[in-house]
Coordinates of C-alpha atoms and ligand atoms in Angstrom, one line a residue:
M6 CA 15.7 15.6 -18.1
Q7 CA 13.3 17.2 -15.7
S8 CA 15.1 19.3 -13.1
V9 CA 14.2 18.8 -9.5
S10 CA 14.4 22.6 -9.0
G11 CA 14.0 23.9 -5.4
L12 CA 15.6 25.6 -2.6
K13 CA 18.6 23.9 -0.7
T14 CA 17.8 23.9 2.8
G15 CA 20.1 22.1 5.0
S16 CA 20.9 19.0 2.9
I17 CA 17.6 18.9 1.1
L18 CA 16.0 20.4 -2.0
L19 CA 12.4 21.6 -1.0
P20 CA 10.6 22.6 -4.3
F21 CA 6.9 23.0 -4.1
L22 CA 3.7 23.5 -6.3
T23 CA 1.1 26.2 -5.9
V24 CA -2.2 25.0 -7.2
K25 CA -5.2 27.4 -7.6
G26 CA -8.2 25.0 -7.3
G27 CA -11.5 25.3 -9.0
E28 CA -10.2 25.9 -12.8
G29 CA -12.0 23.7 -15.4
L30 CA -9.9 21.6 -17.7
S31 CA -10.4 21.1 -21.4
G32 CA -8.8 19.7 -24.5
H33 CA -6.1 17.0 -25.0
I34 CA -3.4 15.9 -22.9
K35 CA -0.6 13.7 -24.1
V36 CA 0.6 10.6 -22.3
S37 CA 4.2 9.8 -22.0
G38 CA 6.0 6.4 -22.2
A39 CA 5.6 4.0 -19.3
K40 CA 8.0 4.6 -16.5
N41 CA 7.6 1.1 -15.2
S42 CA 8.2 -0.6 -18.6
A43 CA 11.0 1.7 -19.6
L44 CA 12.9 0.8 -16.4
V45 CA 12.9 -2.8 -17.0
L46 CA 13.6 -2.7 -20.8
M47 CA 16.5 -0.9 -19.8
A48 CA 17.5 -3.7 -17.6
A49 CA 16.9 -6.1 -20.5
S50 CA 19.8 -4.2 -22.3
L51 CA 22.1 -6.1 -20.1
L52 CA 21.1 -9.4 -21.9
T53 CA 22.8 -8.4 -25.2
N54 CA 26.0 -6.9 -26.5
E55 CA 24.3 -5.4 -29.4
I56 CA 22.4 -1.9 -29.5
L57 CA 19.2 -1.5 -27.9
H58 CA 17.3 1.5 -29.1
L59 CA 14.3 2.4 -27.0
R60 CA 11.9 5.2 -28.1
N61 CA 9.0 6.9 -26.2
V62 CA 11.3 6.8 -23.0
P63 CA 9.8 9.3 -20.5
R64 CA 12.2 12.2 -19.1
L65 CA 12.0 11.4 -15.3
T66 CA 14.5 11.1 -12.3
D67 CA 14.0 7.3 -12.1
I68 CA 15.2 6.8 -15.7
E69 CA 18.1 9.0 -14.8
V70 CA 18.8 6.7 -11.8
M71 CA 18.6 3.4 -13.9
S72 CA 21.0 5.2 -16.6
K73 CA 23.6 5.8 -13.9
L74 CA 23.3 2.3 -12.7
L75 CA 23.7 0.9 -16.2
K76 CA 26.7 3.1 -16.7
A77 CA 28.1 1.7 -13.4
M78 CA 27.6 -1.9 -14.8
G79 CA 29.8 -1.0 -18.0
S80 CA 27.2 0.1 -20.5
D81 CA 27.4 3.0 -22.8
L82 CA 24.1 5.2 -23.0
K83 CA 23.1 7.9 -25.4
K84 CA 20.0 10.0 -25.1
H85 CA 18.3 11.8 -28.0
S86 CA 15.0 13.5 -27.3
D87 CA 12.9 10.7 -26.1
A88 CA 15.2 8.0 -27.4
L89 CA 17.7 6.1 -25.4
I90 CA 20.4 4.0 -27.2
I91 CA 22.1 1.5 -24.9
R92 CA 25.1 -0.8 -25.6
T93 CA 26.4 -3.1 -23.0
N94 CA 30.2 -3.8 -23.2
P95 CA 30.9 -7.2 -22.5
L96 CA 34.4 -6.7 -21.5
K97 CA 33.3 -4.0 -19.0
L98 CA 30.1 -5.7 -17.7
S99 CA 30.2 -6.1 -13.9
S100 CA 28.0 -6.1 -11.1
N101 CA 30.9 -5.0 -8.6
N102 CA 30.9 -1.8 -7.1
L103 CA 27.1 -1.1 -7.6
P104 CA 26.4 2.1 -5.9
Y105 CA 24.2 1.2 -2.8
E106 CA 22.4 4.8 -2.9
L107 CA 21.4 4.2 -6.5
V108 CA 19.8 0.7 -5.9
H109 CA 18.2 1.9 -2.7
A110 CA 16.7 4.9 -4.6
L111 CA 15.1 2.8 -7.0
R112 CA 13.7 -0.4 -6.2
A113 CA 12.9 -1.6 -9.8
S114 CA 16.8 -1.7 -10.4
F115 CA 16.7 -4.9 -8.4
V116 CA 15.4 -6.8 -11.6
C117 CA 18.9 -6.4 -13.2
I118 CA 19.8 -9.4 -11.0
G119 CA 18.2 -11.6 -13.7
P120 CA 20.1 -10.4 -16.7
L121 CA 23.3 -10.0 -14.9
L122 CA 23.1 -13.6 -13.5
A123 CA 22.3 -15.1 -16.9
R124 CA 25.2 -13.1 -18.4
L125 CA 27.8 -13.2 -16.0
G126 CA 27.0 -16.3 -13.9
E127 CA 27.7 -14.3 -10.7
V128 CA 26.2 -11.1 -9.1
R129 CA 26.4 -8.9 -6.2
I130 CA 23.7 -6.5 -5.9
P131 CA 22.7 -4.4 -2.9
M132 CA 19.6 -5.3 -1.3
P133 CA 16.6 -3.0 -2.2
G134 CA 15.3 -2.3 1.3
G135 CA 12.0 -1.8 2.5
C136 CA 9.9 1.4 1.6
K137 CA 7.1 3.6 2.7
I138 CA 4.1 1.6 1.4
G139 CA 5.0 -1.8 2.8
S140 CA 8.1 -4.1 3.4
R141 CA 8.4 -5.3 -0.2
P142 CA 10.3 -8.6 0.0
I143 CA 12.3 -10.3 -2.6
D144 CA 11.7 -13.8 -1.8
E145 CA 9.9 -14.7 -4.9
H146 CA 13.0 -13.4 -7.1
I147 CA 15.3 -15.4 -4.9
Q148 CA 13.5 -18.7 -4.8
G149 CA 13.0 -18.4 -8.6
L150 CA 16.6 -17.9 -9.2
R151 CA 17.4 -20.9 -7.1
A152 CA 15.0 -23.0 -9.0
L153 CA 17.1 -22.0 -12.1
G154 CA 20.1 -23.5 -10.5
A155 CA 21.6 -20.4 -8.8
S156 CA 22.8 -20.4 -5.3
V157 CA 21.6 -17.3 -3.6
E158 CA 22.8 -15.8 -0.3
I159 CA 22.2 -12.4 1.5
Q160 CA 25.5 -10.9 3.1
D161 CA 26.3 -7.6 4.3
D162 CA 22.9 -6.2 2.9
H163 CA 23.9 -7.6 -0.5
V164 CA 22.3 -10.4 -2.5
L165 CA 25.1 -12.7 -3.9
A166 CA 24.0 -15.0 -6.5
K167 CA 26.0 -17.6 -8.4
V168 CA 25.5 -20.1 -11.1
T169 CA 27.6 -23.4 -10.5
G170 CA 28.9 -25.7 -13.1
E171 CA 31.4 -25.2 -15.9
Q172 CA 29.1 -23.5 -18.4
K173 CA 28.1 -21.0 -15.6
R174 CA 24.6 -21.1 -17.3
L175 CA 21.1 -21.0 -15.7
V176 CA 18.9 -24.2 -16.3
G177 CA 15.2 -23.9 -17.2
A178 CA 12.6 -25.0 -14.5
R179 CA 9.1 -24.9 -13.7
I180 CA 8.5 -22.2 -11.1
R181 CA 5.3 -21.4 -9.4
F182 CA 5.1 -18.0 -7.8
N183 CA 3.3 -17.7 -4.3
C184 CA 2.0 -14.3 -5.2
K185 CA 1.7 -12.2 -8.6
S186 CA 4.7 -10.0 -8.6
V187 CA 5.7 -7.8 -11.4
G188 CA 9.2 -7.5 -10.3
A189 CA 9.7 -11.2 -9.9
T190 CA 8.0 -12.2 -13.1
Q191 CA 10.4 -9.6 -14.9
T192 CA 13.4 -11.0 -13.0
L193 CA 12.9 -14.6 -14.0
L194 CA 11.5 -13.9 -17.5
M195 CA 14.8 -12.1 -18.2
A196 CA 17.0 -14.6 -16.5
A197 CA 15.3 -17.7 -18.3
T198 CA 15.8 -16.2 -21.8
L199 CA 19.4 -17.2 -21.8
A200 CA 19.0 -20.4 -19.6
Q201 CA 19.5 -23.9 -21.0
G202 CA 16.3 -25.6 -21.8
K203 CA 12.7 -24.5 -21.1
T204 CA 11.2 -22.6 -18.1
I205 CA 7.4 -22.2 -17.2
L206 CA 6.4 -19.5 -15.1
D207 CA 3.2 -20.3 -13.2
N208 CA 1.0 -17.6 -11.6
A209 CA 3.0 -15.1 -13.3
A210 CA 2.1 -11.4 -13.1
Q211 CA 0.0 -10.3 -16.3
E212 CA 0.7 -6.4 -16.3
P213 CA 1.1 -4.9 -19.7
E214 CA 4.5 -4.1 -18.9
I215 CA 5.4 -7.7 -18.8
Q216 CA 4.0 -8.0 -22.3
D217 CA 5.9 -5.1 -23.5
L218 CA 9.1 -6.7 -22.1
A219 CA 8.1 -10.1 -23.7
M220 CA 7.7 -8.5 -26.9
M221 CA 10.9 -6.8 -26.9
L222 CA 12.8 -9.8 -25.8
N223 CA 11.2 -11.8 -28.7
N224 CA 12.4 -9.1 -31.1
M225 CA 16.0 -9.7 -29.5
G226 CA 15.6 -13.4 -30.5
A227 CA 14.2 -14.7 -27.3
K228 CA 11.4 -17.3 -27.4
V229 CA 8.8 -16.3 -25.0
R230 CA 5.1 -17.5 -25.1
G231 CA 2.2 -16.5 -23.0
A232 CA 3.2 -13.0 -21.5
G233 CA -0.2 -11.4 -20.5
T234 CA -1.5 -14.7 -19.1
S235 CA -0.6 -16.3 -15.8
Q236 CA 1.5 -18.8 -17.5
I237 CA 4.7 -17.8 -19.4
T238 CA 6.9 -20.3 -21.2
I239 CA 10.4 -19.4 -22.1
E240 CA 12.7 -21.8 -24.4
G241 CA 16.3 -20.6 -23.6
V242 CA 18.4 -19.4 -26.4
Q243 CA 22.3 -19.0 -26.6
H244 CA 22.4 -15.3 -27.2
L245 CA 20.2 -12.2 -27.8
G246 CA 20.5 -9.4 -30.3
G247 CA 19.7 -5.9 -30.4
S248 CA 16.2 -4.2 -30.9
I249 CA 14.5 -1.2 -31.9
H250 CA 11.4 -0.7 -29.5
K251 CA 9.0 1.8 -28.7
V252 CA 7.9 1.9 -25.1
I253 CA 4.0 1.4 -24.3
P254 CA 2.2 4.4 -23.0
D255 CA 1.9 4.9 -19.3
R256 CA -1.3 3.7 -18.2
I257 CA -1.0 4.9 -14.6
E258 CA -0.2 8.5 -16.0
A259 CA -3.3 8.3 -18.5
G260 CA -5.4 7.0 -15.4
T261 CA -4.3 9.9 -13.4
F262 CA -5.3 12.3 -16.2
L263 CA -8.9 10.5 -16.4
I264 CA -9.2 11.2 -12.7
A265 CA -8.0 14.8 -13.1
A266 CA -10.9 15.3 -15.6
A267 CA -13.3 13.6 -13.3
I268 CA -12.4 15.4 -10.3
T269 CA -12.6 18.8 -12.2
R270 CA -15.8 17.5 -13.8
S271 CA -14.3 18.6 -17.2
P272 CA -14.2 17.0 -20.6
L273 CA -10.8 15.7 -21.8
T274 CA -9.1 13.6 -24.4
I275 CA -6.2 11.6 -23.5
S276 CA -3.7 9.9 -26.0
P277 CA -1.7 7.8 -26.9
V278 CA -3.3 5.0 -24.6
I279 CA -3.9 1.5 -25.0
P280 CA -7.6 1.5 -23.9
K281 CA -7.6 -2.1 -22.8
H282 CA -4.7 -1.2 -20.4
L283 CA -7.2 0.9 -18.4
E284 CA -10.4 -1.0 -18.4
A285 CA -10.7 -1.5 -14.7
V286 CA -10.2 2.2 -14.2
T287 CA -12.5 3.5 -16.9
R288 CA -15.2 1.0 -15.7
K289 CA -15.2 2.5 -12.2
L290 CA -15.2 6.0 -13.5
Q291 CA -18.2 4.9 -15.8
N292 CA -19.8 3.6 -12.8
S293 CA -19.3 6.9 -11.0
G294 CA -21.1 8.9 -13.8
C295 CA -18.3 9.6 -16.4
L296 CA -19.0 9.1 -20.0
I297 CA -16.2 7.5 -21.7
Q298 CA -15.5 7.4 -25.6
Y299 CA -13.1 4.8 -26.9
S300 CA -11.0 4.9 -29.8
R301 CA -7.9 2.8 -30.9
E302 CA -5.4 5.1 -29.4
S303 CA -7.3 7.5 -27.2
L304 CA -9.9 8.1 -24.6
R305 CA -12.3 10.7 -24.4
I306 CA -13.9 11.4 -20.8
V307 CA -17.0 13.5 -20.3
P308 CA -17.9 13.6 -16.5
R309 CA -21.6 14.4 -15.2
K310 CA -21.7 17.4 -13.0
I311 CA -22.6 15.2 -10.1
L312 CA -20.7 11.9 -9.7
K313 CA -21.6 9.0 -7.3
S314 CA -19.5 7.2 -5.0
V315 CA -18.2 3.7 -6.0
D316 CA -16.0 1.1 -4.1
I317 CA -12.6 -0.2 -5.4
T318 CA -10.4 -3.0 -4.2
T319 CA -7.0 -3.0 -5.7
H320 CA -5.7 -6.1 -7.5
P321 CA -3.0 -7.2 -9.9
F322 CA -3.7 -6.6 -13.5
P323 CA -6.5 -6.8 -14.8
G324 CA -7.8 -5.6 -11.5
F325 CA -7.8 -2.2 -10.5
P326 CA -4.1 -0.7 -10.0
T327 CA -2.8 0.0 -6.5
D328 CA -0.8 2.7 -8.2
L329 CA -4.2 4.6 -8.9
Q330 CA -5.7 3.9 -5.5
A331 CA -4.6 7.2 -3.8
P332 CA -5.7 9.2 -7.1
F333 CA -9.1 7.5 -7.0
M334 CA -9.5 8.2 -3.4
A335 CA -9.0 11.9 -4.2
L336 CA -11.7 11.8 -6.5
M337 CA -14.2 9.9 -4.0
T338 CA -13.7 12.6 -1.6
T339 CA -15.6 14.8 -4.0
V340 CA -18.4 12.7 -5.0
E341 CA -22.0 11.9 -3.5
G342 CA -22.2 9.0 -1.2
T343 CA -19.7 6.8 0.6
S344 CA -17.2 4.5 -1.0
K345 CA -15.2 1.9 0.4
I346 CA -11.5 1.7 -0.8
K347 CA -9.7 -1.5 0.0
E348 CA -5.8 -2.0 -0.7
T349 CA -4.8 -5.6 -1.0
I350 CA -1.3 -5.1 -2.7
F351 CA 0.7 -3.1 -0.3
E352 CA 0.2 -3.0 3.5
N353 CA 1.0 0.6 4.2
R354 CA -0.5 2.4 1.4
M355 CA -3.1 4.6 3.0
Q356 CA -0.8 7.5 4.3
H357 CA -2.4 10.1 1.8
I358 CA -5.6 9.9 4.1
Y359 CA -4.0 12.3 6.6
Q360 CA -3.3 14.8 3.8
F361 CA -6.8 14.5 2.4
Q362 CA -8.2 15.1 6.0
K363 CA -6.1 18.4 6.2
M364 CA -8.4 19.4 3.0
G365 CA -11.6 18.6 5.0
A366 CA -12.0 15.1 3.5
K367 CA -14.2 12.9 5.8
I368 CA -12.2 9.5 5.7
S369 CA -11.8 6.7 8.3
L370 CA -9.5 3.8 8.1
E371 CA -10.1 0.2 9.2
G372 CA -7.2 -2.1 8.7
N373 CA -6.7 -1.5 4.9
T374 CA -10.1 -0.4 3.9
A375 CA -10.8 3.4 3.8
S376 CA -14.5 4.7 4.1
V377 CA -14.6 7.8 2.3
I378 CA -17.8 10.1 2.7
G379 CA -17.9 12.4 -0.2
S380 CA -18.5 16.1 -0.1
K381 CA -19.2 19.1 -2.1
S382 CA -15.9 20.6 -1.9
L383 CA -12.4 20.2 -0.4
T384 CA -10.7 23.2 1.2
S385 CA -7.1 24.3 0.1
A386 CA -4.2 23.3 2.4
S387 CA -0.5 22.8 2.5
I388 CA 0.2 19.1 1.9
T389 CA 3.0 16.7 1.2
G390 CA 3.0 13.7 -0.9
G391 CA 4.8 10.9 0.9
D392 CA 5.3 8.7 -2.1
L393 CA 5.1 9.0 -6.0
R394 CA 1.3 8.2 -6.4
S395 CA 0.1 9.9 -3.3
C396 CA 1.9 13.3 -4.5
A397 CA -0.1 12.8 -7.8
A398 CA -3.3 12.4 -5.9
M399 CA -2.4 15.6 -3.8
V400 CA -2.2 17.5 -7.1
L401 CA -5.7 16.1 -8.1
A402 CA -7.4 16.8 -4.9
S403 CA -5.9 20.5 -5.1
L404 CA -7.3 21.0 -8.5
A405 CA -10.7 20.4 -7.0
A406 CA -10.3 22.4 -3.8
D407 CA -11.4 25.9 -3.1
G408 CA -8.5 28.3 -3.0
I409 CA -4.8 27.8 -3.1
S410 CA -3.0 24.7 -2.1
I411 CA 0.7 24.1 -1.6
I412 CA 2.2 20.7 -2.3
K413 CA 5.4 19.5 -1.2
G414 CA 7.1 16.3 -1.7
L415 CA 7.9 16.8 -5.5
E416 CA 11.1 14.7 -5.5
H417 CA 8.6 11.7 -5.6
L418 CA 6.4 13.3 -8.2
D419 CA 9.2 13.9 -10.5
R420 CA 10.3 10.2 -10.4
G421 CA 7.3 9.3 -12.3
Y422 CA 5.4 12.3 -14.0
E423 CA 7.0 13.9 -16.8
N424 CA 6.2 17.7 -16.5
L425 CA 2.9 17.1 -14.6
S426 CA 2.2 20.8 -13.9
L427 CA 3.2 21.9 -17.4
K428 CA 1.0 19.2 -19.1
L429 CA -1.9 20.1 -16.8
N430 CA -1.5 24.0 -17.2
K431 CA -1.8 23.5 -21.1
I432 CA -5.1 22.1 -20.6
G433 CA -6.4 25.0 -18.1
A434 CA -4.9 24.2 -14.8
C435 CA -3.2 27.0 -12.8
I436 CA -0.2 25.4 -11.1
S437 CA 3.2 27.1 -10.5
R438 CA 6.4 25.3 -9.4
S439 CA 8.7 27.6 -7.2
Q440 CA 11.2 28.0 -4.7
S441 CA 11.1 31.2 -3.3
Q442 CA 8.1 30.7 -1.0
A443 CA 9.7 27.6 0.3
Q444 CA 12.4 29.8 1.8
E445 CA 9.6 31.5 3.8
I446 CA 8.1 28.2 4.7
S447 CA 11.3 26.7 5.8
N448 CA 12.3 29.9 7.7
R449 CA 8.9 29.9 9.7
N450 CA 9.1 26.2 9.9
T451 CA 12.5 24.5 10.7
K452 CA 11.2 21.7 12.8
T453 CA 8.7 20.5 10.2
L454 CA 11.5 20.6 7.6
E455 CA 13.7 18.6 9.8
A456 CA 11.0 16.0 10.0
K457 CA 10.7 16.1 6.3
Q458 CA 14.3 15.6 5.8
N459 CA 13.9 12.2 7.7
I460 CA 10.9 11.4 5.5
Y461 CA 12.8 12.1 2.3
S462 CA 15.5 9.8 3.2
E463 CA 13.4 6.8 3.2
T464 CA 13.3 4.7 0.0
D465 CA 10.5 5.6 -2.4
V466 CA 8.1 3.5 -4.4
A467 CA 6.6 2.3 -7.6
Ligands
UD1_523 C1 5.5 -3.0 -9.5 C2 5.5 -1.5 -10.2 C3 4.5 -0.7 -9.0 C4 3.3 -1.4 -8.7 C5 3.5 -2.7 -8.2 C6 2.2 -3.6 -8.1 C7 7.5 -1.4 -11.2 C8 8.8 -0.5 -11.2 N1 6.8 -0.9 -10.3 O1 6.2 -3.0 -8.4 O2 4.4 0.7 -9.6 O3 2.7 -0.6 -7.6 O4 4.2 -3.6 -9.2 O5 1.3 -3.4 -9.1 O6 6.8 -2.0 -12.2 N2 6.1 -9.7 -3.2 C9 6.5 -10.5 -2.3 N3 7.8 -11.2 -2.7 C10 8.4 -10.8 -3.9 C11 7.9 -9.7 -4.6 C12 6.7 -9.3 -4.3 O7 5.9 -11.0 -1.3 O8 9.6 -11.4 -3.8 C13 4.9 -9.1 -2.9 C14 4.8 -7.3 -2.7 O9 5.3 -7.2 -1.3 C15 3.6 -7.0 -2.9 C16 3.1 -7.7 -4.2 O10 3.9 -8.8 -4.1 O11 2.6 -7.1 -1.8 C17 3.3 -7.2 -5.4 O12 4.6 -6.6 -5.7 P1 5.3 -6.7 -7.0 O13 4.3 -7.0 -8.1 O14 6.5 -7.4 -6.9 O15 5.6 -5.0 -7.1 P2 6.8 -4.3 -7.8 O16 7.3 -5.3 -9.0 O17 8.0 -4.2 -6.8

């Protein structure tokens, strides 16, 4: 597991990256398994007493947190390299005493409510809380579970859900989501696999991670049709068995690497990927002036020396992913022309602008639309990523900046990027991860540190 190394200052660790900008990249970079898929596949292990053998699981702190949560629910977990072997013990399975801090640290853990309710007929799970990029309500999860026959209440910052009736079994229903929610679709999909009768999910999210989940559930004996479209049909079954499943490649990590190539104007080959998962991103990169070569499991990107601005608006899949909005904005600060970047999924996901401005980027914000005036170069700075994807965007901007930048906020980065600096160094970047300079920084700047301490105690995202 990737260690979150760093200096302990007061009660927080403060590791940081030093990035020397201006180095070209070249060669091949390997994409890890998808964090967002692996987390939910792990939650699906709660649906069976048999062994779930997941392969291609990324080594990330988020996976560590989910592992701890599953253990707290009575599961046995074993790790071998990139494999995770999970067995839920029916005699120990319980949602009592779920550590509040763990559920809060990982919003994705809330999807466990679906399988737990389906198995136990009763769940008590801490509220996932808000987060920096938006309020992130759970109303779609709750309304869906109610439609399947559960009574759901919120008490003392916990969600209490209960299935009444002798059999304590959820009952299939037709559910129309008011908005496309990845998490709510996953919660309801898992819950419905063991419900009595048929469930139809309308306006379902179509993300590849949902297709991955449905594929694994079907291998476990579920009857799911239509995953990947906006209507998913689930015929409930009595029980599910085990499965061996390979997690899909991480399209967000792959997209980050594509943008790393573009921002450094470097040719790069990226694999394994499922090119279809990245179409919205590769199209925008092509419009900006990058040549993209596709093969079955890899993408090669060759950027022109001069790239031009393009506009993006984030949308649910197959639209441009909100998780690559900040990285793409980093790229747009270095191209010719002005680009408009509109965030439509999360209401507060533009905080990276202020960090880019420290690097000399010319960006103005109106509502949730940023106008980015590209320039020839960014200047190095000391910057802090406030959430997972913005932290990755800081790394990308630093690769393109003149001079040496310092990036803090790595506890976010480690949640979702497996060995990012090592992977980038292998293809020519010059990034070091250290602690000693943090001591100097912290000694000089205790006030800033205290402020950061407050920032770090908030819940992170994605
Ligand atoms: C997942 C991803 C995250 C990505 C996001 C959108 C994981 C672990 N995380 O998050 O990386 O940024 O999808 O692609 O897979 N909403 C409601 N009510 C609900 C649920 C959601 O209004 O009950 C809204 C949210 O506030 C947001 C939108 O729906 O505006 C999309 O959220 P959702 O798809 O649920 O995001 P997550 O599943 O939490």
